[in-house]
PDB file of C-alpha atoms and ligand atoms in Angstrom:
ATOM      1  CA  MET N   1      23.701 -82.489 -21.028  1.00 71.00           C
ATOM      2  CA  THR N   2      21.627 -80.524 -23.810  1.00 86.00           C
ATOM      3  CA  VAL N   3      19.953 -77.385 -23.014  1.00 96.00           C
ATOM      4  CA  ARG N   4      17.115 -76.157 -25.607  1.00 96.00           C
ATOM      5  CA  MET N   5      15.880 -72.612 -25.500  1.00 98.00           C
ATOM      6  CA  TYR N   6      12.824 -71.225 -27.351  1.00 98.00           C
ATOM      7  CA  ALA N   7      12.122 -67.556 -27.739  1.00 98.00           C
ATOM      8  CA  MET N   8       8.362 -66.370 -27.747  1.00 97.00           C
ATOM      9  CA  THR N   9       6.798 -62.987 -28.434  1.00 97.00           C
ATOM     10  CA  CYS N  10       4.053 -62.192 -26.056  1.00 97.00           C
ATOM     11  CA  GLY N  11       2.741 -58.951 -27.726  1.00 97.00           C
ATOM     12  CA  TRP N  12       4.373 -55.778 -28.755  1.00 98.00           C
ATOM     13  CA  ILE N  13       4.368 -52.289 -27.131  1.00 97.00           C
ATOM     14  CA  THR N  14       4.809 -49.051 -28.844  1.00 97.00           C
ATOM     15  CA  LEU N  15       6.288 -46.346 -26.585  1.00 95.00           C
ATOM     16  CA  PRO N  16       8.430 -43.093 -26.801  1.00 94.00           C
ATOM     17  CA  ARG N  17      11.982 -43.864 -27.970  1.00 94.00           C
ATOM     18  CA  GLY N  18      13.508 -41.513 -25.518  1.00 92.00           C
ATOM     19  CA  MET N  19      12.366 -43.762 -22.800  1.00 91.00           C
ATOM     20  CA  PHE N  20      14.868 -46.327 -24.021  1.00 93.00           C
ATOM     21  CA  LEU N  21      17.533 -43.736 -25.271  1.00 92.00           C
ATOM     22  CA  ALA N  22      17.635 -40.776 -23.441  1.00 89.00           C
ATOM     23  CA  GLY N  23      17.287 -37.656 -25.644  1.00 90.00           C
ATOM     24  CA  ASP N  24      16.006 -39.571 -28.693  1.00 92.00           C
ATOM     25  CA  GLU N  25      12.521 -38.542 -30.269  1.00 93.00           C
ATOM     26  CA  GLY N  26      10.028 -40.363 -32.051  1.00 95.00           C
ATOM     27  CA  GLU N  27       8.254 -43.685 -31.180  1.00 96.00           C
ATOM     28  CA  LEU N  28       9.701 -47.371 -31.114  1.00 96.00           C
ATOM     29  CA  THR N  29       7.672 -50.600 -31.137  1.00 98.00           C
ATOM     30  CA  VAL N  30       9.206 -53.451 -29.301  1.00 98.00           C
ATOM     31  CA  PRO N  31       8.638 -57.013 -28.468  1.00 98.00           C
ATOM     32  CA  VAL N  32       7.526 -58.306 -25.139  1.00 98.00           C
ATOM     33  CA  PRO N  33       9.910 -61.478 -24.920  1.00 98.00           C
ATOM     34  CA  VAL N  34       9.231 -64.680 -23.030  1.00 98.00           C
ATOM     35  CA  TYR N  35      11.801 -67.819 -23.066  1.00 98.00           C
ATOM     36  CA  LEU N  36      11.318 -71.370 -22.425  1.00 98.00           C
ATOM     37  CA  ILE N  37      14.691 -73.368 -21.541  1.00 98.00           C
ATOM     38  CA  GLU N  38      14.371 -77.146 -21.485  1.00 97.00           C
ATOM     39  CA  HIS N  39      16.855 -78.950 -19.218  1.00 97.00           C
ATOM     40  CA  ASP N  40      16.919 -82.714 -18.343  1.00 96.00           C
ATOM     41  CA  LYS N  41      16.097 -81.975 -14.674  1.00 96.00           C
ATOM     42  CA  GLY N  42      13.237 -79.325 -15.428  1.00 97.00           C
ATOM     43  CA  ARG N  43      11.564 -76.832 -17.559  1.00 98.00           C
ATOM     44  CA  VAL N  44      12.091 -73.269 -17.059  1.00 98.00           C
ATOM     45  CA  VAL N  45      10.493 -69.972 -18.124  1.00 98.00           C
ATOM     46  CA  TYR N  46      12.039 -66.588 -18.031  1.00 98.00           C
ATOM     47  CA  ASP N  47       9.429 -63.851 -17.456  1.00 98.00           C
ATOM     48  CA  SER N  48       5.693 -64.507 -18.015  1.00 98.00           C
ATOM     49  CA  GLY N  49       4.852 -61.594 -20.447  1.00 98.00           C
ATOM     50  CA  LEU N  50       1.727 -59.623 -20.215  1.00 98.00           C
ATOM     51  CA  SER N  51      -1.616 -60.464 -18.280  1.00 98.00           C
ATOM     52  CA  LEU N  52      -4.553 -61.553 -20.208  1.00 97.00           C
ATOM     53  CA  ALA N  53      -6.265 -58.331 -18.640  1.00 97.00           C
ATOM     54  CA  VAL N  54      -4.329 -56.365 -21.250  1.00 96.00           C
ATOM     55  CA  GLN N  55      -6.036 -58.474 -24.110  1.00 96.00           C
ATOM     56  CA  LYS N  56      -9.420 -57.716 -22.759  1.00 94.00           C
ATOM     57  CA  ASP N  57      -9.143 -54.233 -21.876  1.00 93.00           C
ATOM     58  CA  ALA N  58      -5.895 -52.381 -22.617  1.00 93.00           C
ATOM     59  CA  VAL N  59      -7.108 -49.022 -21.839  1.00 91.00           C
ATOM     60  CA  GLY N  60      -8.715 -49.886 -18.602  1.00 93.00           C
ATOM     61  CA  TYR N  61      -5.729 -51.778 -17.507  1.00 95.00           C
ATOM     62  CA  LEU N  62      -2.982 -49.102 -18.451  1.00 93.00           C
ATOM     63  CA  GLY N  63      -4.905 -46.269 -17.064  1.00 92.00           C
ATOM     64  CA  LYS N  64      -2.891 -43.177 -17.107  1.00 88.00           C
ATOM     65  CA  ARG N  65      -0.093 -45.105 -18.483  1.00 87.00           C
ATOM     66  CA  GLY N  66      -2.335 -45.533 -21.943  1.00 89.00           C
ATOM     67  CA  SER N  67      -0.951 -42.124 -23.027  1.00 88.00           C
ATOM     68  CA  VAL N  68       2.444 -43.534 -22.968  1.00 91.00           C
ATOM     69  CA  PHE N  69       2.184 -47.092 -24.055  1.00 93.00           C
ATOM     70  CA  LYS N  70       0.147 -48.579 -26.973  1.00 95.00           C
ATOM     71  CA  VAL N  71      -0.160 -52.594 -26.741  1.00 96.00           C
ATOM     72  CA  ALA N  72      -0.754 -55.072 -29.505  1.00 96.00           C
ATOM     73  CA  TYR N  73      -1.480 -58.329 -27.728  1.00 97.00           C
ATOM     74  CA  LYS N  74      -4.040 -60.834 -29.286  1.00 96.00           C
ATOM     75  CA  PRO N  75      -5.563 -63.985 -28.057  1.00 97.00           C
ATOM     76  CA  GLY N  76      -3.022 -66.586 -28.714  1.00 97.00           C
ATOM     77  CA  GLU N  77      -0.037 -64.655 -28.051  1.00 98.00           C
ATOM     78  CA  GLU N  78      -0.202 -65.183 -24.332  1.00 98.00           C
ATOM     79  CA  VAL N  79       2.439 -67.088 -22.622  1.00 98.00           C
ATOM     80  CA  ALA N  80       0.332 -70.248 -22.160  1.00 98.00           C
ATOM     81  CA  ALA N  81      -0.341 -70.324 -25.868  1.00 98.00           C
ATOM     82  CA  ARG N  82       3.039 -69.703 -26.892  1.00 98.00           C
ATOM     83  CA  LEU N  83       4.331 -72.614 -24.776  1.00 98.00           C
ATOM     84  CA  ALA N  84       1.632 -74.787 -26.322  1.00 97.00           C
ATOM     85  CA  GLU N  85       2.925 -73.689 -29.750  1.00 96.00           C
ATOM     86  CA  CYS N  86       6.514 -75.235 -28.359  1.00 95.00           C
ATOM     87  CA  GLN N  87       4.722 -78.407 -27.238  1.00 95.00           C
ATOM     88  CA  ALA N  88       5.245 -77.369 -23.614  1.00 97.00           C
ATOM     89  CA  ASP N  89       2.471 -77.523 -21.134  1.00 97.00           C
ATOM     90  CA  ALA N  90       2.147 -74.206 -19.058  1.00 98.00           C
ATOM     91  CA  GLY N  91       1.008 -76.387 -16.097  1.00 98.00           C
ATOM     92  CA  LYS N  92       4.084 -78.393 -16.232  1.00 98.00           C
ATOM     93  CA  VAL N  93       6.653 -75.730 -15.994  1.00 98.00           C
ATOM     94  CA  ASP N  94       8.646 -76.272 -12.918  1.00 98.00           C
ATOM     95  CA  THR N  95      10.472 -73.005 -12.484  1.00 98.00           C
ATOM     96  CA  LEU N  96       9.524 -69.369 -13.544  1.00 98.00           C
ATOM     97  CA  VAL N  97      12.388 -67.093 -13.323  1.00 98.00           C
ATOM     98  CA  LEU N  98      11.220 -63.507 -13.129  1.00 98.00           C
ATOM     99  CA  SER N  99      13.839 -60.830 -14.357  1.00 98.00           C
ATOM    100  CA  HIS N 100      11.791 -58.375 -12.319  1.00 98.00           C
ATOM    101  CA  LEU N 101       8.234 -57.741 -11.317  1.00 98.00           C
ATOM    102  CA  HIS N 102       7.083 -55.060 -14.032  1.00 98.00           C
ATOM    103  CA  TRP N 103       3.678 -55.423 -15.682  1.00 97.00           C
ATOM    104  CA  ASP N 104       5.221 -56.526 -19.004  1.00 97.00           C
ATOM    105  CA  HIS N 105       7.347 -59.207 -17.474  1.00 98.00           C
ATOM    106  CA  ALA N 106       5.342 -60.835 -14.632  1.00 98.00           C
ATOM    107  CA  GLY N 107       1.761 -60.198 -16.110  1.00 98.00           C
ATOM    108  CA  GLY N 108       1.259 -63.765 -17.105  1.00 98.00           C
ATOM    109  CA  THR N 109       2.393 -65.396 -13.968  1.00 98.00           C
ATOM    110  CA  ALA N 110      -0.930 -66.875 -13.474  1.00 98.00           C
ATOM    111  CA  GLN N 111      -0.988 -68.785 -16.542  1.00 98.00           C
ATOM    112  CA  ILE N 112       2.007 -70.899 -15.261  1.00 98.00           C
ATOM    113  CA  PRO N 113       0.203 -71.938 -11.874  1.00 97.00           C
ATOM    114  CA  ASN N 114       2.524 -75.092 -10.770  1.00 98.00           C
ATOM    115  CA  ALA N 115       5.962 -73.266 -11.170  1.00 98.00           C
ATOM    116  CA  SER N 116       8.239 -72.122  -8.244  1.00 98.00           C
ATOM    117  CA  ILE N 117       9.036 -68.396  -8.902  1.00 98.00           C
ATOM    118  CA  VAL N 118      12.594 -67.539  -8.616  1.00 98.00           C
ATOM    119  CA  VAL N 119      13.028 -64.007  -7.838  1.00 98.00           C
ATOM    120  CA  GLN N 120      15.635 -61.708  -6.366  1.00 98.00           C
ATOM    121  CA  GLY N 121      14.348 -60.872  -2.613  1.00 98.00           C
ATOM    122  CA  ALA N 122      15.297 -57.210  -3.182  1.00 98.00           C
ATOM    123  CA  GLU N 123      12.905 -57.038  -6.153  1.00 98.00           C
ATOM    124  CA  TRP N 124       9.975 -58.831  -4.171  1.00 98.00           C
ATOM    125  CA  ASP N 125      10.477 -56.546  -1.000  1.00 98.00           C
ATOM    126  CA  TYR N 126      10.741 -53.287  -3.215  1.00 98.00           C
ATOM    127  CA  ALA N 127       7.513 -54.135  -5.058  1.00 97.00           C
ATOM    128  CA  ALA N 128       5.675 -55.043  -1.679  1.00 96.00           C
ATOM    129  CA  SER N 129       6.773 -51.582  -0.294  1.00 97.00           C
ATOM    130  CA  LEU N 130       5.226 -49.248  -2.690  1.00 97.00           C
ATOM    131  CA  ASP N 131       1.919 -47.338  -1.744  1.00 96.00           C
ATOM    132  CA  ASP N 132       1.091 -46.810  -5.577  1.00 95.00           C
ATOM    133  CA  PRO N 133       2.728 -50.010  -7.252  1.00 96.00           C
ATOM    134  CA  PHE N 134       1.537 -49.287 -10.604  1.00 95.00           C
ATOM    135  CA  ALA N 135       3.033 -45.856 -10.759  1.00 93.00           C
ATOM    136  CA  ARG N 136       6.385 -47.725 -10.635  1.00 94.00           C
ATOM    137  CA  GLY N 137       5.239 -50.400 -13.273  1.00 95.00           C
ATOM    138  CA  TYR N 138       4.139 -53.223 -10.759  1.00 97.00           C
ATOM    139  CA  LYS N 139       0.765 -54.999 -10.470  1.00 97.00           C
ATOM    140  CA  PRO N 140       1.136 -57.219  -7.445  1.00 97.00           C
ATOM    141  CA  ASP N 141      -2.000 -59.260  -7.944  1.00 96.00           C
ATOM    142  CA  GLU N 142      -0.380 -60.503 -11.217  1.00 97.00           C
ATOM    143  CA  PHE N 143       2.666 -62.123  -9.504  1.00 97.00           C
ATOM    144  CA  ASP N 144       1.723 -62.479  -5.942  1.00 97.00           C
ATOM    145  CA  CYS N 145      -0.814 -65.097  -6.568  1.00 96.00           C
ATOM    146  CA  GLY N 146      -0.024 -67.995  -4.492  1.00 96.00           C
ATOM    147  CA  HIS N 147       2.979 -69.662  -6.127  1.00 98.00           C
ATOM    148  CA  ASP N 148       5.899 -71.170  -4.193  1.00 98.00           C
ATOM    149  CA  VAL N 149       8.348 -68.287  -4.132  1.00 98.00           C
ATOM    150  CA  ARG N 150      12.036 -68.959  -3.902  1.00 98.00           C
ATOM    151  CA  ARG N 151      13.847 -65.669  -2.935  1.00 98.00           C
ATOM    152  CA  VAL N 152      17.255 -65.514  -4.020  1.00 98.00           C
ATOM    153  CA  ASP N 153      20.050 -63.097  -3.268  1.00 97.00           C
ATOM    154  CA  GLY N 154      22.711 -62.792  -5.789  1.00 98.00           C
ATOM    155  CA  GLU N 155      23.883 -65.379  -8.301  1.00 98.00           C
ATOM    156  CA  HIS N 156      21.701 -68.659  -8.370  1.00 98.00           C
ATOM    157  CA  ASP N 157      22.685 -71.733 -10.370  1.00 98.00           C
ATOM    158  CA  LEU N 158      19.245 -73.336 -11.004  1.00 98.00           C
ATOM    159  CA  PHE N 159      20.518 -76.970 -11.664  1.00 97.00           C
ATOM    160  CA  GLY N 160      23.896 -77.025 -10.014  1.00 97.00           C
ATOM    161  CA  ASP N 161      25.718 -77.639 -13.269  1.00 96.00           C
ATOM    162  CA  GLY N 162      26.256 -74.065 -14.444  1.00 97.00           C
ATOM    163  CA  SER N 163      23.941 -74.408 -17.241  1.00 97.00           C
ATOM    164  CA  VAL N 164      21.171 -72.040 -16.390  1.00 98.00           C
ATOM    165  CA  VAL N 165      22.366 -69.308 -13.916  1.00 98.00           C
ATOM    166  CA  CYS N 166      20.423 -66.232 -12.514  1.00 98.00           C
ATOM    167  CA  LEU N 167      22.924 -63.214 -12.532  1.00 98.00           C
ATOM    168  CA  PRO N 168      21.952 -60.067 -10.711  1.00 98.00           C
ATOM    169  CA  THR N 169      21.886 -56.961 -12.738  1.00 98.00           C
ATOM    170  CA  PRO N 170      20.165 -54.340 -10.759  1.00 98.00           C
ATOM    171  CA  GLY N 171      19.618 -50.710 -11.717  1.00 97.00           C
ATOM    172  CA  HIS N 172      16.453 -50.995 -13.861  1.00 97.00           C
ATOM    173  CA  THR N 173      14.795 -52.014 -10.649  1.00 98.00           C
ATOM    174  CA  PRO N 174      16.317 -52.909  -7.304  1.00 98.00           C
ATOM    175  CA  GLY N 175      16.594 -56.753  -7.704  1.00 98.00           C
ATOM    176  CA  HIS N 176      16.470 -57.234 -11.546  1.00 98.00           C
ATOM    177  CA  GLN N 177      18.289 -60.325 -12.698  1.00 98.00           C
ATOM    178  CA  SER N 178      19.363 -61.570 -16.232  1.00 98.00           C
ATOM    179  CA  LEU N 179      19.912 -65.344 -16.893  1.00 98.00           C
ATOM    180  CA  ARG N 180      22.777 -66.836 -18.449  1.00 98.00           C
ATOM    181  CA  VAL N 181      22.069 -70.159 -20.544  1.00 98.00           C
ATOM    182  CA  ARG N 182      24.755 -72.417 -21.978  1.00 97.00           C
ATOM    183  CA  LEU N 183      23.538 -73.762 -25.185  1.00 96.00           C
ATOM    184  CA  PRO N 184      25.246 -76.113 -27.644  1.00 93.00           C
ATOM    185  CA  GLY N 185      26.031 -73.038 -29.767  1.00 93.00           C
ATOM    186  CA  GLY N 186      27.752 -71.185 -26.730  1.00 95.00           C
ATOM    187  CA  GLU N 187      26.729 -69.029 -24.003  1.00 97.00           C
ATOM    188  CA  VAL N 188      23.688 -66.862 -24.304  1.00 98.00           C
ATOM    189  CA  VAL N 189      22.825 -63.999 -21.585  1.00 98.00           C
ATOM    190  CA  LEU N 190      19.049 -63.101 -21.400  1.00 98.00           C
ATOM    191  CA  ALA N 191      19.572 -59.433 -20.251  1.00 98.00           C
ATOM    192  CA  GLY N 192      16.043 -58.592 -19.537  1.00 98.00           C
ATOM    193  CA  ASP N 193      15.518 -54.793 -18.908  1.00 97.00           C
ATOM    194  CA  ALA N 194      18.925 -54.602 -17.744  1.00 97.00           C
ATOM    195  CA  CYS N 195      19.585 -53.715 -21.320  1.00 97.00           C
ATOM    196  CA  TYR N 196      16.763 -52.802 -23.513  1.00 96.00           C
ATOM    197  CA  LEU N 197      18.557 -52.614 -26.849  1.00 96.00           C
ATOM    198  CA  CYS N 198      21.724 -53.476 -28.561  1.00 97.00           C
ATOM    199  CA  LYS N 199      22.587 -49.671 -28.990  1.00 96.00           C
ATOM    200  CA  THR N 200      22.376 -49.402 -25.090  1.00 95.00           C
ATOM    201  CA  LEU N 201      25.311 -51.876 -24.850  1.00 96.00           C
ATOM    202  CA  ASP N 202      27.124 -50.290 -27.775  1.00 96.00           C
ATOM    203  CA  THR N 203      27.106 -46.659 -26.424  1.00 95.00           C
ATOM    204  CA  PHE N 204      25.887 -46.749 -22.768  1.00 93.00           C
ATOM    205  CA  GLN N 205      23.270 -44.416 -23.851  1.00 87.00           C
ATOM    206  CA  ALA N 206      21.197 -44.659 -20.914  1.00 81.00           C
ATOM    207  CA  PRO N 207      17.352 -45.055 -20.630  1.00 85.00           C
ATOM    208  CA  VAL N 208      15.297 -42.366 -18.637  1.00 86.00           C
ATOM    209  CA  ASN N 209      13.374 -44.574 -16.403  1.00 84.00           C
ATOM    210  CA  SER N 210      16.003 -46.447 -14.255  1.00 93.00           C
ATOM    211  CA  TRP N 211      15.496 -46.946 -10.757  1.00 96.00           C
ATOM    212  CA  ASP N 212      19.124 -46.084 -10.050  1.00 96.00           C
ATOM    213  CA  LYS N 213      21.271 -44.923 -13.223  1.00 94.00           C
ATOM    214  CA  ASP N 214      24.776 -45.552 -11.760  1.00 95.00           C
ATOM    215  CA  ILE N 215      23.648 -49.023 -10.670  1.00 97.00           C
ATOM    216  CA  GLN N 216      22.358 -49.862 -14.035  1.00 96.00           C
ATOM    217  CA  LEU N 217      25.403 -48.467 -15.656  1.00 96.00           C
ATOM    218  CA  ALA N 218      27.600 -50.957 -13.565  1.00 97.00           C
ATOM    219  CA  SER N 219      25.150 -53.964 -14.775  1.00 97.00           C
ATOM    220  CA  LEU N 220      25.396 -52.801 -18.286  1.00 97.00           C
ATOM    221  CA  ARG N 221      29.411 -52.822 -18.068  1.00 97.00           C
ATOM    222  CA  LYS N 222      29.061 -56.491 -16.518  1.00 98.00           C
ATOM    223  CA  LEU N 223      26.937 -57.441 -19.592  1.00 98.00           C
ATOM    224  CA  ARG N 224      29.413 -55.716 -22.018  1.00 98.00           C
ATOM    225  CA  ALA N 225      32.150 -57.682 -20.669  1.00 98.00           C
ATOM    226  CA  MET N 226      30.269 -60.788 -21.128  1.00 98.00           C
ATOM    227  CA  ARG N 227      29.555 -59.920 -24.654  1.00 98.00           C
ATOM    228  CA  ASP N 228      33.049 -58.858 -25.373  1.00 98.00           C
ATOM    229  CA  ALA N 229      34.269 -62.303 -23.941  1.00 97.00           C
ATOM    230  CA  GLY N 230      31.853 -63.888 -26.533  1.00 97.00           C
ATOM    231  CA  ALA N 231      28.533 -64.436 -24.918  1.00 98.00           C
ATOM    232  CA  ARG N 232      25.564 -63.580 -27.112  1.00 98.00           C
ATOM    233  CA  VAL N 233      23.367 -61.092 -25.172  1.00 98.00           C
ATOM    234  CA  PHE N 234      19.764 -61.133 -25.908  1.00 98.00           C
ATOM    235  CA  TYR N 235      18.405 -57.556 -25.299  1.00 98.00           C
ATOM    236  CA  GLY N 236      15.355 -57.014 -23.332  1.00 97.00           C
ATOM    237  CA  HIS N 237      13.067 -55.220 -25.992  1.00 97.00           C
ATOM    238  CA  ASP N 238      15.237 -54.869 -29.100  1.00 97.00           C
ATOM    239  CA  PRO N 239      13.093 -55.207 -32.372  1.00 98.00           C
ATOM    240  CA  GLU N 240      16.064 -55.407 -34.762  1.00 97.00           C
ATOM    241  CA  PHE N 241      17.819 -58.025 -32.711  1.00 98.00           C
ATOM    242  CA  TRP N 242      14.465 -59.838 -32.295  1.00 97.00           C
ATOM    243  CA  ALA N 243      14.116 -60.104 -36.047  1.00 97.00           C
ATOM    244  CA  THR N 244      17.350 -62.081 -36.215  1.00 96.00           C
ATOM    245  CA  ILE N 245      16.644 -64.977 -33.964  1.00 95.00           C
ATOM    246  CA  PRO N 246      14.232 -68.067 -34.371  1.00 94.00           C
ATOM    247  CA  HIS N 247      10.703 -67.780 -32.495  1.00 93.00           C
ATOM    248  CA  GLY N 248       8.337 -70.383 -31.264  1.00 90.00           C
ATOM    249  CA  PRO N 249       8.773 -74.058 -32.013  1.00 92.00           C
ATOM    250  CA  ALA N 250      12.359 -73.506 -33.668  1.00 92.00           C
ATOM    251  CA  PRO N 251      14.892 -73.607 -30.861  1.00 94.00           C
ATOM    252  CA  VAL N 252      17.570 -71.124 -30.631  1.00 94.00           C
ATOM    253  CA  ALA N 253      20.824 -72.811 -31.556  1.00 84.00           C
TER     254      ALA N 253
HETATM  255 ZN1   ZN H   1      10.182 -54.580 -20.009  1.00 95.67          ZN
END
């Protein structure tokens, strides 16, 4: 059983460094990652990136958040186009695993129209409970748009063979999940926003915008233990790490 994985960049965001590393100054320009995983029994995408609405009118889309985030995101960088570069039809993706439901992770969901969404129930319920969702980073129209939604609670083995497994890593948000993928070259953990940067896992220097800092720290310790045991952690938004891996049609070994 061979699993192949492709890493794709669906835009870049410039933001204050201190959001990712509490106390730091200056800015950081970070990738918006999306992954395609091909298994004999199905095609999986992890996160859907940014909405097409951001390409059309970033200022209108971001509103007040435009004073914090600058987005660089051109036509051809959206998830459907990136999948096409990898010879994958977005309409034929079976499963969309969402790490969480923030705008830079679930914004491209409508472009993957026929997939079942796999999301932690706690994440879905939290997003649905908010009076002003975008104040917390959520745009419900972008992920709640008619898909079959498979709510899971805890670890979830997508194919029953241990090759692609959702791992709950809450803290950034209530129902955040990472994804463990067994590649020919060894085990990879797609951390999502449970761990933005390599430095976060080296130093445990926490970000400033977690839903629950202590819970996120526990998730970071779990990821750190997996890295110490030999897994390759793919950080959520680390530009230096991102430069070291293949993108687009070249699979990650
Ligand atoms: Zn993010």
